[in-house]
C-alpha positions as CSV (number, residue, x, y, z in Angstrom):
1,X,63.6,50.3,13.1
2,X,61.6,53.5,12.4
3,X,62.8,55.6,15.3
4,X,62.3,59.0,13.5
5,X,59.0,59.7,15.6
6,X,60.9,58.8,18.9
7,X,63.8,61.2,17.9
8,X,61.2,63.8,17.1
9,X,59.6,63.5,20.6
10,X,63.2,63.7,22.1
11,X,63.9,66.8,20.2
12,X,60.7,68.5,21.4
13,X,61.1,67.4,24.9
14,X,61.7,70.2,27.4
15,X,63.9,69.2,30.2
16,X,64.2,72.4,32.0
17,X,62.3,73.1,35.2
18,X,60.9,76.5,35.6
19,X,60.5,78.3,38.9
20,X,59.1,81.3,40.5
21,X,58.9,82.9,43.9
22,X,55.7,83.7,46.1
23,X,55.2,87.4,46.2
24,X,52.2,87.4,48.5
25,X,49.2,85.6,49.9
26,X,45.9,87.2,50.2
27,X,43.0,85.0,51.5
28,X,42.7,82.1,49.2
29,X,44.9,83.6,46.5
30,X,48.7,83.0,46.2
31,X,50.5,85.5,44.0
32,X,53.9,84.6,42.7
33,X,56.6,86.2,40.4
34,X,56.8,83.6,37.7
35,X,57.0,80.8,36.6
36,X,56.2,80.7,33.0
37,X,52.8,78.8,33.0
38,X,49.3,78.8,31.5
39,X,45.8,78.9,32.9
40,X,44.8,75.5,34.3
41,X,48.6,74.4,34.8
42,X,49.4,72.5,38.0
43,X,52.4,73.9,40.1
44,X,54.2,72.6,43.1
45,X,55.0,75.1,45.9
46,X,57.8,74.1,48.0
47,X,57.3,74.8,51.7
48,X,59.7,77.1,53.4
49,X,60.6,74.9,56.5
50,X,61.0,71.7,54.5
51,X,62.0,71.7,50.8
52,X,60.6,68.1,50.4
53,X,57.1,69.3,51.5
54,X,55.1,70.5,48.5
55,X,51.6,71.7,48.0
56,X,49.7,71.4,44.8
57,X,48.3,74.6,43.2
58,X,46.7,75.4,40.0
59,X,47.1,78.8,37.9
60,X,43.7,80.5,37.9
61,X,44.8,84.0,36.4
62,X,47.3,86.7,36.0
63,X,47.6,90.2,37.4
64,X,50.2,92.8,36.6
65,X,52.5,90.2,35.2
66,X,52.1,88.1,38.4
67,X,50.9,84.5,38.4
68,X,47.7,83.9,40.5
69,X,47.4,80.4,42.1
70,X,44.9,78.7,44.2
71,X,45.9,75.6,46.3
72,X,44.2,72.1,46.3
73,X,45.1,71.7,50.0
74,X,45.3,73.9,53.2
75,X,48.2,76.3,53.2
76,X,50.9,75.6,55.7
77,X,54.5,76.7,56.1
78,X,54.0,79.0,53.0
79,X,55.6,82.5,53.2
80,X,57.3,84.9,50.9
81,X,60.1,83.6,48.8
82,X,58.8,80.1,48.8
83,X,59.7,78.4,45.3
84,X,57.0,77.8,42.8
85,X,57.7,74.9,40.3
86,X,55.8,74.7,37.0
87,X,54.8,71.3,35.6
88,X,53.6,72.7,32.2
89,X,50.6,70.2,32.5
90,X,47.1,70.5,33.7
91,X,45.7,68.1,36.3
92,X,45.4,64.4,35.3
93,X,44.0,61.6,37.3
94,X,44.7,57.7,37.4
95,X,41.6,55.9,36.3
96,X,40.6,52.2,35.4
97,X,38.6,49.3,36.5
98,X,40.8,49.0,39.7
99,X,38.9,52.1,41.1
100,X,35.4,50.4,41.2
101,X,34.3,50.0,44.8
102,X,36.7,52.7,45.8
103,X,36.1,56.0,47.5
104,X,38.5,58.7,46.2
105,X,39.3,62.3,46.7
106,X,39.2,65.1,44.0
107,X,42.7,64.1,42.8
108,X,41.8,60.4,42.4
109,X,43.7,59.2,45.6
110,X,41.9,56.7,47.9
111,X,40.4,58.1,51.0
112,X,40.9,54.9,53.0
113,X,44.8,55.4,52.7
114,X,45.1,52.2,50.7
115,X,47.5,51.8,47.8
116,X,46.5,52.9,44.4
117,X,45.4,49.8,42.3
118,X,47.7,48.7,39.5
119,X,47.0,49.0,35.8
120,X,45.4,52.5,36.0
121,X,45.8,54.9,33.0
122,X,46.4,58.7,33.1
123,X,43.4,60.7,32.0
124,X,43.0,64.5,31.9
125,X,40.4,65.8,34.3
126,X,39.1,68.8,32.1
127,X,38.0,68.0,28.6
128,X,35.8,69.8,26.0
129,X,32.3,68.5,25.5
130,X,32.0,66.1,22.6
131,X,31.1,67.3,19.0
132,X,27.3,67.6,18.8
133,X,27.3,66.0,15.3
134,X,28.9,62.9,16.8
135,X,26.3,62.3,19.6
136,X,24.1,59.4,18.6
137,X,20.3,60.2,19.5
138,X,18.9,58.9,22.6
139,X,16.5,56.1,21.6
140,X,16.7,53.5,24.3
141,X,15.5,53.8,28.0
142,X,17.4,52.9,30.9
143,X,15.9,51.1,34.1
144,X,16.3,53.4,37.1
145,X,14.6,51.1,39.5
146,X,12.2,53.8,40.9
147,X,8.6,53.1,39.9
148,X,7.6,56.9,39.7
149,X,10.5,57.6,37.3
150,X,10.4,54.3,35.2
151,X,6.6,54.7,34.5
152,X,6.0,58.4,34.5
153,X,9.3,60.1,33.9
154,X,11.3,57.5,31.8
155,X,15.0,58.2,31.5
156,X,17.0,57.5,28.4
157,X,20.6,56.1,28.1
158,X,22.7,59.2,27.9
159,X,20.1,61.7,29.2
160,X,21.0,64.3,31.7
161,X,18.5,65.0,34.4
162,X,18.4,67.6,37.4
163,X,16.9,66.6,40.8
164,X,15.7,69.9,42.3
165,X,15.0,70.1,46.0
166,X,15.4,71.9,49.2
167,X,17.4,70.3,52.1
168,X,16.1,67.4,53.9
169,X,13.6,66.2,51.1
170,X,15.3,62.9,50.2
171,X,17.9,63.8,47.4
172,X,20.6,61.4,48.8
173,X,18.2,58.5,49.5
174,X,16.9,58.9,45.9
175,X,20.4,58.8,44.5
176,X,21.2,55.8,46.6
177,X,18.1,53.9,45.4
178,X,19.1,54.7,41.7
179,X,22.7,53.6,42.3
180,X,21.4,50.2,43.6
181,X,18.5,49.5,41.3
182,X,19.7,51.1,38.1
183,X,20.5,49.1,34.9
184,X,23.8,50.8,34.4
185,X,27.1,49.0,34.2
186,X,29.0,51.4,36.5
187,X,28.0,54.2,38.9
188,X,30.3,57.4,39.4
189,X,29.0,59.4,42.3
190,X,30.4,62.8,43.3
191,X,29.7,64.1,46.8
192,X,30.6,67.8,46.5
193,X,30.6,70.1,49.5
194,X,29.0,67.5,51.7
195,X,29.4,67.4,55.5
196,X,32.0,65.1,56.6
197,X,29.5,63.0,58.6
198,X,27.2,62.4,55.7
199,X,29.8,60.9,53.5
200,X,30.2,57.6,55.3
201,X,26.4,57.7,56.1
202,X,25.6,57.9,52.6
203,X,28.1,55.0,51.6
204,X,26.9,52.6,54.3
205,X,23.2,53.5,54.5
206,X,22.0,54.9,51.2
207,X,24.4,53.2,48.8
208,X,25.2,49.9,50.8
209,X,27.5,47.2,49.8
210,X,25.2,46.4,46.8
211,X,25.6,49.8,45.2
212,X,29.3,50.3,46.1
213,X,30.1,47.1,44.5
214,X,29.6,48.8,41.1
215,X,30.4,52.3,41.8
216,X,33.1,54.8,42.3
217,X,32.6,57.6,44.8
218,X,34.6,60.9,44.5
219,X,34.4,62.9,47.7
220,X,35.2,66.6,48.2
221,X,33.8,67.8,51.6
222,X,32.7,71.2,52.6
223,X,35.9,72.0,54.5
224,X,38.1,71.5,51.7
225,X,39.4,74.6,49.5
226,X,37.1,75.8,46.8
227,X,39.3,74.5,44.0
228,X,39.2,70.8,45.4
229,X,35.4,71.0,45.3
230,X,35.5,72.2,41.7
231,X,37.9,69.6,40.8
232,X,35.8,66.8,42.4
233,X,33.1,67.5,39.8
234,X,35.6,67.4,37.1
235,X,37.2,64.3,38.3
236,X,33.9,62.4,38.5
237,X,33.0,63.5,35.0
238,X,36.4,62.5,33.8
239,X,36.1,59.0,35.2
240,X,32.6,58.6,33.6
241,X,34.1,59.7,30.2
242,X,36.8,57.1,30.6
243,X,34.4,54.4,31.0
244,X,32.0,55.6,28.4
245,X,35.0,55.5,25.9
246,X,35.5,52.1,27.0
247,X,31.9,51.1,25.8
248,X,30.0,51.1,29.2
249,X,26.7,52.5,30.1
250,X,27.6,54.9,33.1
251,X,25.5,56.5,35.7
252,X,27.0,59.8,36.8
253,X,25.5,61.2,40.0
254,X,26.5,64.5,41.4
255,X,25.3,65.9,44.7
256,X,25.2,68.7,44.2
257,X,25.9,70.9,41.2
258,X,24.9,74.1,43.4
259,X,27.9,73.7,45.7
260,X,30.2,73.4,42.5
261,X,28.7,76.7,41.5
262,X,29.4,78.2,44.9
263,X,33.0,77.0,44.9
264,X,33.6,78.7,41.5
265,X,32.0,81.8,42.9
266,X,34.6,81.8,45.7
267,X,37.4,81.4,43.0
268,X,35.9,84.1,40.8
269,X,35.6,86.6,43.5
270,X,39.2,85.9,44.7
271,X,40.6,86.5,41.2
272,X,38.7,89.9,40.9
273,X,35.6,88.9,38.9
274,X,32.6,91.2,39.5
275,X,29.7,89.7,41.4
276,X,26.3,89.6,39.3
277,X,23.2,87.7,39.8
278,X,23.0,87.0,43.6
279,X,26.7,87.4,44.0
280,X,27.5,84.7,41.4
281,X,30.4,85.8,39.0
282,X,30.2,85.5,35.2
283,X,32.6,82.4,35.3
284,X,29.9,80.3,37.2
285,X,27.5,80.6,34.3
286,X,30.3,79.9,31.7
287,X,31.5,76.6,33.5
288,X,28.2,75.1,34.0
289,X,27.4,74.2,30.3
290,X,30.8,73.1,29.7
291,X,30.7,70.7,32.7
292,X,27.1,69.5,32.1
293,X,27.5,69.0,28.4
294,X,30.4,66.5,28.9
295,X,27.8,63.8,29.9
296,X,25.5,62.1,27.3
297,X,26.0,59.8,24.5
298,X,29.0,59.0,22.4
299,X,29.6,56.5,19.6
300,X,31.2,54.0,22.3
301,X,28.9,54.3,25.3
302,X,26.7,56.6,27.3
303,X,26.8,58.7,30.4
304,X,23.3,59.0,32.1
305,X,23.7,61.9,34.5
306,X,21.8,62.8,37.6
307,X,22.6,66.3,39.1
308,X,21.0,67.5,42.3
309,X,20.4,71.1,42.6
310,X,19.7,72.7,46.0
311,X,17.1,75.4,45.9
312,X,17.1,78.0,48.6
313,X,13.7,78.3,50.2
314,X,12.3,75.9,47.7
315,X,12.6,78.7,45.1
316,X,12.9,76.9,41.7
317,X,13.6,80.2,39.9
318,X,17.0,81.1,41.8
319,X,19.9,81.8,39.3
320,X,21.6,78.3,39.5
321,X,18.5,76.3,39.3
322,X,17.2,78.3,36.3
323,X,20.4,77.9,34.5
324,X,20.8,74.1,35.1
325,X,17.2,73.6,34.1
326,X,17.7,75.1,30.8
327,X,20.9,73.0,30.0
328,X,19.6,69.7,31.0
329,X,17.2,67.2,29.3
330,X,14.6,66.9,32.1
331,X,14.1,67.9,35.8
332,X,12.7,65.9,38.8
333,X,11.1,68.2,41.5
334,X,11.2,66.9,44.9
335,X,8.3,68.4,46.8
336,X,8.5,69.2,50.5
337,X,4.7,68.7,51.0
338,X,4.9,65.1,49.7
339,X,7.9,64.5,52.0
340,X,6.0,66.0,55.0
341,X,3.1,63.5,54.2
342,X,5.6,60.6,54.3
343,X,5.5,60.0,50.4
344,X,9.0,58.9,49.4
345,X,10.5,59.4,46.9
346,X,8.8,62.9,47.1
347,X,8.7,63.3,43.3
348,X,6.0,65.8,42.2
349,X,5.1,64.0,38.9
350,X,3.1,67.0,37.6
351,X,6.0,69.4,37.9
352,X,8.6,67.1,36.7
353,X,9.4,66.4,33.0
354,X,11.6,64.0,31.1
355,X,12.3,65.7,27.5
356,X,13.3,62.5,25.8
357,X,10.5,60.4,27.2
358,X,8.1,60.5,24.0
359,X,11.1,59.1,22.0
360,X,12.0,56.1,24.1
361,X,8.7,54.6,25.3
362,X,6.0,52.6,23.6
363,X,2.5,54.0,22.8
364,X,1.0,51.7,25.5
365,X,3.2,53.3,28.2
366,X,2.6,56.7,26.9
367,X,-1.2,56.1,27.2
368,X,-0.9,54.8,30.7
369,X,1.4,57.6,31.8
370,X,-0.9,60.1,30.3
371,X,-3.9,58.7,32.1
372,X,-2.2,58.8,35.5
373,X,-0.9,62.3,34.9
374,X,-4.5,63.3,33.9
375,X,-6.0,61.8,37.2
376,X,-3.3,63.4,39.3
377,X,-3.9,66.9,37.7
378,X,-7.6,66.6,38.1
379,X,-7.4,65.8,41.8
380,X,-4.8,68.5,42.3
381,X,-6.9,71.2,40.6
382,X,-9.9,70.4,42.9
383,X,-8.0,69.4,46.0
384,X,-9.3,72.3,48.1
385,X,-13.0,71.7,47.2
386,X,-12.7,68.0,48.0
387,X,-10.9,68.7,51.3
388,X,-13.4,71.1,52.7
389,X,-16.4,68.9,51.5
390,X,-17.7,71.5,49.0
391,X,-17.6,69.1,46.2
392,X,-20.6,66.7,45.8
393,X,-20.0,63.3,44.4
394,X,-21.7,62.9,41.0
395,X,-21.4,66.5,39.9
396,X,-18.3,65.8,37.5
397,X,-17.4,62.2,36.3
398,X,-13.7,63.1,35.9
399,X,-13.4,64.5,39.5
400,X,-15.1,61.4,40.7
401,X,-12.8,59.2,38.8
402,X,-9.7,61.1,40.3
403,X,-11.1,60.8,43.8
404,X,-11.6,57.0,43.3
405,X,-8.1,56.5,41.9
406,X,-6.2,59.0,44.4
407,X,-5.4,56.3,47.1
408,X,-4.2,53.8,44.6
409,X,-1.9,56.4,42.9
410,X,-0.5,57.5,46.2
411,X,0.4,53.9,46.9
412,X,1.7,53.3,43.7
413,X,4.0,56.2,43.5
414,X,5.5,55.4,47.1
415,X,8.5,53.1,47.3
416,X,10.4,51.9,50.2
417,X,14.3,52.4,50.1
418,X,14.8,48.6,50.2
419,X,12.1,47.9,47.4
420,X,13.3,47.1,44.0
421,X,11.3,47.0,40.7
422,X,12.2,46.3,37.2
423,X,10.8,48.7,34.5
424,X,8.5,45.7,33.3
425,X,7.1,45.2,36.7
426,X,6.5,49.1,37.3
427,X,4.8,49.3,34.1
428,X,2.7,46.2,34.7
429,X,1.5,47.7,38.1
430,X,0.7,51.0,36.3
431,X,-1.3,49.3,33.6
432,X,-3.3,47.2,36.1
433,X,-4.0,50.4,38.2
434,X,-5.2,52.3,35.1
435,X,-7.3,49.3,34.0
436,X,-9.1,49.1,37.3
437,X,-7.1,46.2,38.7
438,X,-4.9,46.1,41.7
439,X,-2.1,48.6,41.5
């Protein structure tokens, strides 16, 4: 038998456990004397009252030869002198087909207190984005199941899209519709910084049994430590990468990337980073590209990603929104005015863009989408004149046409949460509408 490689592994195996001691705790930060560890390594903190009770923490920095750690859970029974045990490894999660239909936390543990399924593989939660030269180009569309998107803002397999909206404009409802109606094999949904009440509400109401049947939901609620909220985003992305490497077409939906940035700001300020734009630390703008670039195409499969971005006061130019928009391959703007008019999904087609759409649709669809966009733009430009009665019909043929088509366009772009349309059905409706038939 060729046992040389096994002997080599045994020779290199480090069977020593390395310990340190807590020096002090300030706010979210734990400072310890030792152990020997690297940035990103997971450590066990042994509680002072019960040596069997341990708290997971991660090395986030160093200061004056002290190790700076942040916990994955609430700090209890921790005091000076508590032992800190190094694992020498970054965080890894268990992943496999057995997780489909499960709701898990940021560490991959089921939230319903059930046993972990068997046959799961260990997978690192943090990875580098794939080599850009090994990414196949996006040349095929994926059915989203929302008429306004499939016809006017077609999404390609492996595209990354931002959904920008203020609070209460229908982000979660839109994500639920995509999860239920999409043509993807598996959905991975990350609920980051959500209210505890909204988690079950989203799973039962917006996602439903139909959506959960092919989904994995990763939850990190707003009451959890900042590090857990960040790890929720990394865990969901790692699960998506695992299934992409298995050859699946995966939908990754993260709600919201803004709360990931806020959690990273907490960590950055606690470790001593200087606040910059609107209080966000430099590390926030460093991790966003690394996180968002991990989605996309690979030689085996695809991750089509939808990231929601909360915009304070509907300001689309605030720092996180501006940064994310520059990284992604398109953005959908949810308009509060449309939501107030009862038009759901409240996607403002004129302000939204899919950057890969011209490469993945037919010339016929391009023509239909261009015509609808032109009609919407003409009506929008002359909206005030039309509303106050200052425009007289017959003055401009294009405006007359836009006024004639406006009720049909509004009806076409609206879609009930329980309505499902295939891409072909949506395109046929759009073609009939433009041709003057029944939309």
